[in-house]
XYZ file of C-alpha atoms in Angstrom:
241
model
C 16.034 -4.114 -6.129
C 13.918 -6.866 -7.664
C 10.155 -7.218 -7.779
C 10.381 -10.599 -6.042
C 12.327 -9.117 -3.143
C 9.857 -6.247 -2.706
C 6.792 -8.457 -2.950
C 8.250 -11.146 -0.653
C 8.275 -8.637 2.180
C 4.756 -7.610 1.273
C 3.436 -11.103 1.921
C 3.503 -10.242 5.619
C 0.732 -7.750 4.879
C -1.510 -10.544 3.673
C -0.818 -12.596 6.782
C -1.735 -9.718 9.066
C -4.769 -8.426 7.155
C -6.464 -11.615 6.007
C -9.326 -11.347 8.486
C -9.961 -7.775 7.440
C -9.861 -8.639 3.735
C -11.948 -11.818 3.709
C -15.196 -10.098 4.436
C -18.686 -10.540 3.109
C -21.292 -7.850 3.847
C -24.208 -8.984 5.977
C -27.239 -8.109 3.915
C -30.500 -7.209 5.592
C -32.047 -10.255 7.247
C -34.892 -10.668 9.717
C -34.472 -12.991 12.679
C -37.325 -14.284 14.828
C -36.778 -15.750 18.265
C -38.361 -15.585 21.675
C -40.896 -12.803 21.930
C -39.125 -10.255 19.767
C -37.967 -9.728 16.245
C -35.001 -7.728 14.964
C -33.680 -6.841 11.556
C -30.025 -6.497 10.645
C -29.179 -3.137 9.105
C -27.333 -3.428 5.778
C -23.896 -1.762 5.689
C -23.278 1.266 3.481
C -22.416 0.383 -0.118
C -18.753 -0.129 -0.907
C -17.157 2.083 -3.521
C -13.739 2.336 -5.121
C -11.735 5.557 -4.766
C -11.681 7.966 -7.690
C -8.342 7.553 -9.534
C -8.906 10.636 -11.701
C -8.204 13.225 -9.013
C -5.679 13.829 -6.267
C -6.968 14.419 -2.753
C -3.719 15.099 -0.866
C -0.608 14.968 -3.032
C 0.177 17.775 -5.438
C 0.681 16.769 -9.101
C 4.446 17.194 -8.693
C 4.467 15.108 -5.514
C 2.388 12.407 -7.231
C 4.858 12.218 -10.117
C 7.750 11.973 -7.690
C 6.052 9.232 -5.666
C 5.303 7.359 -8.881
C 8.937 7.568 -9.998
C 10.119 6.161 -6.660
C 7.438 3.471 -6.544
C 8.247 2.308 -10.090
C 11.856 1.727 -9.051
C 10.673 -0.361 -6.093
C 8.109 -2.341 -8.120
C 8.947 -1.990 -11.815
C 6.928 -3.339 -14.712
C 8.315 -6.651 -15.961
C 7.240 -10.040 -17.274
C 5.461 -10.716 -13.960
C 3.088 -7.781 -14.179
C 2.535 -4.034 -14.294
C 4.598 -1.533 -12.327
C 3.501 0.234 -9.170
C 2.133 3.402 -10.793
C 0.138 1.518 -13.405
C -1.202 -0.720 -10.644
C -2.613 2.346 -8.852
C -0.198 2.530 -5.923
C 0.035 6.339 -6.143
C -3.754 6.603 -6.068
C -3.833 4.261 -3.079
C -1.252 6.335 -1.195
C -2.881 9.658 -2.060
C -6.226 8.622 -0.594
C -4.621 7.006 2.445
C -2.720 10.200 3.225
C -5.964 12.178 3.033
C -7.640 9.892 5.569
C -7.096 8.625 9.139
C -3.836 6.912 8.209
C -2.333 10.124 6.877
C -3.289 12.087 9.985
C -2.104 9.313 12.346
C -5.549 9.416 13.918
C -4.858 6.459 16.217
C -1.336 7.433 17.272
C -0.227 9.211 20.434
C 1.555 12.387 19.336
C 1.823 14.675 22.377
C 5.397 13.779 23.287
C 7.854 13.889 24.852
C 9.859 12.803 21.823
C 12.916 10.729 22.669
C 15.129 8.491 20.574
C 14.008 4.894 20.926
C 15.812 1.615 20.528
C 16.037 0.240 16.976
C 13.465 -2.450 17.735
C 10.981 0.216 18.866
C 10.814 1.812 15.442
C 10.428 5.527 14.670
C 9.499 7.641 17.703
C 8.695 10.943 15.970
C 5.352 12.715 16.111
C 5.064 13.630 12.420
C 2.068 12.102 10.694
C 2.543 10.037 7.523
C 1.032 12.920 5.540
C 3.521 15.350 7.049
C 6.382 12.930 6.444
C 5.539 12.660 2.756
C 5.185 16.414 2.315
C 8.546 17.005 3.976
C 10.286 13.868 2.757
C 9.470 14.339 -0.918
C 10.774 17.900 -0.840
C 13.970 16.776 0.876
C 14.363 13.848 -1.520
C 14.247 16.290 -4.436
C 16.722 18.608 -2.712
C 19.107 15.687 -2.121
C 18.814 14.567 -5.744
C 19.724 18.069 -6.949
C 22.681 18.121 -4.558
C 23.873 14.716 -5.763
C 23.183 14.954 -9.520
C 22.274 18.598 -10.110
C 18.889 17.549 -11.480
C 15.442 16.417 -10.352
C 14.947 12.798 -9.327
C 12.425 12.611 -12.166
C 15.172 13.356 -14.698
C 17.637 10.734 -13.466
C 18.377 7.599 -15.453
C 17.130 4.304 -14.079
C 20.626 3.433 -12.883
C 20.953 6.802 -11.136
C 17.558 6.409 -9.494
C 18.502 2.982 -8.142
C 21.881 4.217 -6.891
C 20.282 7.247 -5.272
C 17.531 5.242 -3.546
C 20.084 2.749 -2.253
C 21.844 5.699 -0.623
C 18.541 6.890 0.861
C 17.807 3.381 2.123
C 21.197 3.067 3.816
C 21.143 6.618 5.175
C 24.343 7.591 3.358
C 22.276 10.174 1.475
C 20.831 12.258 4.288
C 17.907 14.670 4.459
C 17.759 17.950 6.350
C 15.083 17.103 8.929
C 13.847 13.554 8.335
C 15.896 10.416 8.646
C 16.218 9.362 5.025
C 16.306 5.639 5.803
C 13.061 5.875 7.792
C 11.370 7.689 4.927
C 12.547 4.964 2.549
C 11.055 2.292 4.825
C 7.757 4.192 4.854
C 7.660 4.415 1.056
C 8.533 0.727 0.690
C 5.793 -0.236 3.141
C 3.211 1.889 1.353
C 4.014 0.677 -2.165
C 3.675 -2.912 -0.953
C 0.341 -2.065 0.652
C -0.882 -0.400 -2.532
C 0.136 -3.381 -4.645
C -1.551 -5.915 -2.337
C -4.565 -4.036 -0.921
C -8.097 -4.660 -2.073
C -8.674 -2.791 -5.374
C -11.469 -0.771 -3.770
C -8.732 1.338 -2.164
C -7.279 2.364 -5.513
C -4.277 0.054 -5.871
C -3.794 -3.563 -6.973
C -5.421 -2.754 -10.322
C -6.968 -5.821 -11.956
C -5.845 -7.618 -8.779
C -2.357 -7.876 -10.262
C -0.709 -8.222 -6.844
C -3.039 -10.997 -5.734
C -2.566 -12.908 -8.995
C 1.193 -12.568 -8.602
C 1.285 -14.160 -5.137
C -1.665 -16.515 -5.593
C -3.976 -14.818 -3.096
C -7.686 -15.506 -3.865
C -8.966 -12.307 -2.251
C -12.292 -11.978 -0.481
C -13.460 -15.575 -0.917
C -16.249 -16.237 1.571
C -15.326 -19.869 2.203
C -13.617 -22.822 0.576
C -16.189 -25.571 1.029
C -16.396 -26.187 -2.720
C -12.703 -27.119 -2.798
C -12.077 -28.808 0.578
C -12.663 -32.329 -0.755
C -12.081 -32.108 -4.501
C -8.974 -29.906 -4.317
C -7.304 -31.200 -1.158
C -3.527 -30.929 -1.590
C -3.905 -29.315 -5.005
C -3.489 -25.762 -6.232
C -6.721 -23.781 -6.217
C -6.818 -22.009 -9.557
C -9.461 -19.419 -8.781
C -9.847 -15.873 -10.072
C -9.334 -13.425 -7.162
C -12.392 -11.677 -5.781
C -12.360 -8.087 -4.546
C -14.645 -6.721 -1.851
C -16.357 -5.020 -4.788
C -16.771 -8.305 -6.666
C -14.760 -9.542 -9.620
C -14.424 -6.171 -11.342
């Protein structure tokens, strides 16, 4: 597992979320036209999540997630690892919100096995999958190595996660390979999301892939930089902090 391989797949996230990320709040303005006048209401202030406290994961679960995430995106010459970049904080707050509760998903059943191209067909929420999956991952690690995943060597962690990814190391209730896919998706999201959500600390993910962030427009570079690399410091929804 190499950082480049993990992040290459994560580039799809940028392609599918660009419109949501490149956003500039509409501050209060007054418009006059016809016989009436209306005033735009300013949006609520944006704020970054609090990285000092857990809102869903237990401390043990957070450590376990961090150990897995740091295998998927390790620290190297290209940048900080997943935990240092805030990916655990990102996941923790996502699991405590609408994503974690699958607020937009249909979950009443019936539950039937779908075709591979249809993806997972279960009714467990992401929050439930993590609570169950982390416990079963630990149980499988004890069965395989007689020790916690946290206590494995780096080589053992990689070997173990490859078995989880392929499904050769199975869990009791969850499909281990589906849980691996979920963790891989979430660590990519945490590494590439806007820093206001707790991950992508110092915009390390954006700097790595050359994404400028929430730039309002590119008129300053259209003529002078045509065909050239735009060397611009990324901008978060919260500004440059």
